Amino acid sequence: MNTIDNWVADLASDDGVIREQARNRLVAKRGPDVVRALVGELVDPRKRVRWEAAKALTEIGDPVAALPLVHAMTDSDDEVAWLAAEGIASLGDVGLSAALSGIAKDCKSLEYCKVAHHCLKGFRKLDLHEEIIAPVMSALEGFEPKLSAPVAAYRALRELKVGVVAR
């Protein structure tokens, strides 16, 4: 096993100090090999490994992780899903496109709607595209978010793409 594989294996340690050291080393190393390895760990059956992978990807901030983090927003563990949502928000426009795509496609449960709302609040804190995000947040806060949020997200995604092209 190479060094990256060893550090990834340490994410499963029962010792929190070892897990944190491994995560910090992976974050410091960065690069495509690290991101690829961490993305693979987002589907590990162990919650702590998924959480550590999401945390590391959030800290690295590589746009390649945007769609895998959107998928992790559907995680059965709230902490992993919440952390993935925060990681997406840290990715700027790439993260916003991925988040809106996820809402348009995966908004099938109220739990997901809550996580998606948390994600969009992260973009709002960064003052990114408030006018585009606001209708989606309203839909997520509304009476039937599973029905209205995908439509609002699709419209927002189209508006975001048009705005990017127009710049």
GROMACS .gro file of C-alpha atoms in nm:
model
  167
    1MET     CA    1   0.000   0.000   0.000
    2ASN     CA    2   0.116   0.352  -0.074
    3THR     CA    3   0.104   0.642   0.170
    4ILE     CA    4  -0.235   0.769   0.052
    5ASP     CA    5  -0.385   0.422   0.093
    6ASN     CA    6  -0.241   0.399   0.445
    7TRP     CA    7  -0.388   0.735   0.543
    8VAL     CA    8  -0.725   0.644   0.392
    9ALA     CA    9  -0.719   0.317   0.588
   10ASP     CA   10  -0.648   0.517   0.904
   11LEU     CA   11  -0.977   0.705   0.855
   12ALA     CA   12  -1.144   0.389   0.990
   13SER     CA   13  -0.935   0.380   1.309
   14ASP     CA   14  -1.111   0.357   1.644
   15ASP     CA   15  -0.865   0.620   1.767
   16GLY     CA   16  -0.992   0.971   1.691
   17VAL     CA   17  -0.640   1.116   1.701
   18ILE     CA   18  -0.522   0.874   1.432
   19ARG     CA   19  -0.826   0.957   1.218
   20GLU     CA   20  -0.766   1.330   1.252
   21GLN     CA   21  -0.395   1.295   1.172
   22ALA     CA   22  -0.476   1.088   0.864
   23ARG     CA   23  -0.735   1.341   0.748
   24ASN     CA   24  -0.494   1.631   0.802
   25ARG     CA   25  -0.223   1.451   0.604
   26LEU     CA   26  -0.463   1.382   0.318
   27VAL     CA   27  -0.574   1.746   0.316
   28ALA     CA   28  -0.212   1.865   0.313
   29LYS     CA   29  -0.120   1.624   0.030
   30ARG     CA   30  -0.422   1.719  -0.185
   31GLY     CA   31  -0.412   1.635  -0.554
   32PRO     CA   32  -0.620   1.415  -0.782
   33ASP     CA   33  -0.511   1.087  -0.623
   34VAL     CA   34  -0.619   1.203  -0.278
   35VAL     CA   35  -0.950   1.342  -0.403
   36ARG     CA   36  -1.022   1.022  -0.596
   37ALA     CA   37  -0.947   0.809  -0.290
   38LEU     CA   38  -1.165   1.023  -0.064
   39VAL     CA   39  -1.456   1.026  -0.310
   40GLY     CA   40  -1.446   0.646  -0.299
   41GLU     CA   41  -1.474   0.655   0.079
   42LEU     CA   42  -1.798   0.856   0.068
   43VAL     CA   43  -1.981   0.525   0.014
   44ASP     CA   44  -1.798   0.324   0.280
   45PRO     CA   45  -2.040   0.131   0.502
   46ARG     CA   46  -1.884   0.286   0.813
   47LYS     CA   47  -2.025   0.625   0.912
   48ARG     CA   48  -1.700   0.753   1.061
   49VAL     CA   49  -1.513   0.686   0.734
   50ARG     CA   50  -1.779   0.867   0.529
   51TRP     CA   51  -1.771   1.158   0.774
   52GLU     CA   52  -1.390   1.182   0.762
   53ALA     CA   53  -1.394   1.166   0.381
   54ALA     CA   54  -1.657   1.440   0.357
   55LYS     CA   55  -1.466   1.654   0.606
   56ALA     CA   56  -1.138   1.612   0.413
   57LEU     CA   57  -1.303   1.687   0.078
   58THR     CA   58  -1.462   1.997   0.230
   59GLU     CA   59  -1.124   2.118   0.352
   60ILE     CA   60  -0.951   2.041   0.020
   61GLY     CA   61  -1.215   2.228  -0.180
   62ASP     CA   62  -1.153   2.056  -0.514
   63PRO     CA   63  -1.444   2.115  -0.757
   64VAL     CA   64  -1.414   1.753  -0.872
   65ALA     CA   65  -1.575   1.658  -0.541
   66ALA     CA   66  -1.891   1.864  -0.604
   67LEU     CA   67  -2.113   1.591  -0.748
   68PRO     CA   68  -1.993   1.319  -0.509
   69LEU     CA   69  -2.065   1.554  -0.218
   70VAL     CA   70  -2.414   1.621  -0.361
   71HIS     CA   71  -2.468   1.246  -0.362
   72ALA     CA   72  -2.343   1.233  -0.001
   73MET     CA   73  -2.621   1.477   0.090
   74THR     CA   74  -2.848   1.171   0.066
   75ASP     CA   75  -2.642   0.984   0.327
   76SER     CA   76  -2.843   0.794   0.587
   77ASP     CA   77  -2.644   0.969   0.860
   78ASP     CA   78  -2.746   1.330   0.920
   79GLU     CA   79  -2.395   1.437   1.022
   80VAL     CA   80  -2.243   1.310   0.698
   81ALA     CA   81  -2.520   1.466   0.487
   82TRP     CA   82  -2.492   1.799   0.670
   83LEU     CA   83  -2.113   1.807   0.633
   84ALA     CA   84  -2.141   1.725   0.262
   85ALA     CA   85  -2.383   2.017   0.222
   86GLU     CA   86  -2.134   2.251   0.386
   87GLY     CA   87  -1.858   2.122   0.161
   88ILE     CA   88  -2.061   2.192  -0.150
   89ALA     CA   89  -2.129   2.547  -0.038
   90SER     CA   90  -1.755   2.607  -0.006
   91LEU     CA   91  -1.705   2.531  -0.378
   92GLY     CA   92  -1.860   2.850  -0.514
   93ASP     CA   93  -2.030   2.846  -0.855
   94VAL     CA   94  -1.933   2.484  -0.928
   95GLY     CA   95  -2.085   2.378  -0.598
   96LEU     CA   96  -2.399   2.582  -0.660
   97SER     CA   97  -2.452   2.420  -1.000
   98ALA     CA   98  -2.405   2.078  -0.845
   99ALA     CA   99  -2.637   2.157  -0.554
  100LEU     CA  100  -2.913   2.286  -0.781
  101SER     CA  101  -2.877   1.979  -1.003
  102GLY     CA  102  -2.907   1.759  -0.697
  103ILE     CA  103  -3.218   1.938  -0.575
  104ALA     CA  104  -3.376   1.910  -0.920
  105LYS     CA  105  -3.303   1.536  -0.925
  106ASP     CA  106  -3.295   1.402  -0.568
  107CYS     CA  107  -3.547   1.606  -0.369
  108LYS     CA  108  -3.756   1.303  -0.276
  109SER     CA  109  -3.762   1.324   0.103
  110LEU     CA  110  -3.816   1.596   0.358
  111GLU     CA  111  -3.479   1.506   0.512
  112TYR     CA  112  -3.307   1.580   0.182
  113CYS     CA  113  -3.498   1.907   0.153
  114LYS     CA  114  -3.364   2.012   0.494
  115VAL     CA  115  -3.007   1.924   0.395
  116ALA     CA  116  -3.046   2.107   0.063
  117HIS     CA  117  -3.177   2.413   0.247
  118HIS     CA  118  -2.871   2.401   0.475
  119CYS     CA  119  -2.649   2.383   0.167
  120LEU     CA  120  -2.811   2.687   0.008
  121LYS     CA  121  -2.779   2.882   0.334
  122GLY     CA  122  -2.404   2.829   0.295
  123PHE     CA  123  -2.412   3.000  -0.044
  124ARG     CA  124  -2.619   3.282   0.101
  125LYS     CA  125  -2.353   3.339   0.369
  126LEU     CA  126  -2.098   3.375   0.089
  127ASP     CA  127  -2.324   3.629  -0.089
  128LEU     CA  128  -2.330   3.410  -0.399
  129HIS     CA  129  -2.623   3.452  -0.639
  130GLU     CA  130  -2.876   3.548  -0.373
  131GLU     CA  131  -3.136   3.638  -0.638
  132ILE     CA  132  -3.104   3.291  -0.792
  133ILE     CA  133  -3.101   3.102  -0.462
  134ALA     CA  134  -3.393   3.284  -0.294
  135PRO     CA  135  -3.677   3.118  -0.491
  136VAL     CA  136  -3.528   2.773  -0.432
  137MET     CA  137  -3.497   2.838  -0.059
  138SER     CA  138  -3.858   2.958  -0.053
  139ALA     CA  139  -3.966   2.639  -0.228
  140LEU     CA  140  -3.769   2.428   0.022
  141GLU     CA  141  -3.942   2.614   0.306
  142GLY     CA  142  -4.286   2.582   0.147
  143PHE     CA  143  -4.580   2.347   0.186
  144GLU     CA  144  -4.471   2.074  -0.059
  145PRO     CA  145  -4.096   2.113  -0.104
  146LYS     CA  146  -4.059   1.772  -0.269
  147LEU     CA  147  -4.278   1.902  -0.553
  148SER     CA  148  -4.188   2.270  -0.577
  149ALA     CA  149  -3.814   2.266  -0.501
  150PRO     CA  150  -3.708   2.057  -0.805
  151VAL     CA  151  -3.890   2.299  -1.038
  152ALA     CA  152  -3.741   2.603  -0.864
  153ALA     CA  153  -3.394   2.444  -0.872
  154TYR     CA  154  -3.426   2.369  -1.242
  155ARG     CA  155  -3.522   2.730  -1.313
  156ALA     CA  156  -3.237   2.857  -1.095
  157LEU     CA  157  -2.992   2.629  -1.270
  158ARG     CA  158  -3.101   2.761  -1.609
  159GLU     CA  159  -3.071   3.118  -1.483
  160LEU     CA  160  -2.727   3.049  -1.338
  161LYS     CA  161  -2.606   2.895  -1.664
  162VAL     CA  162  -2.741   3.186  -1.869
  163GLY     CA  163  -2.574   3.431  -1.631
  164VAL     CA  164  -2.241   3.248  -1.661
  165VAL     CA  165  -2.261   3.252  -2.041
  166ALA     CA  166  -2.356   3.621  -2.045
  167ARG     CA  167  -2.051   3.728  -1.842
   0.00000   0.00000   0.00000
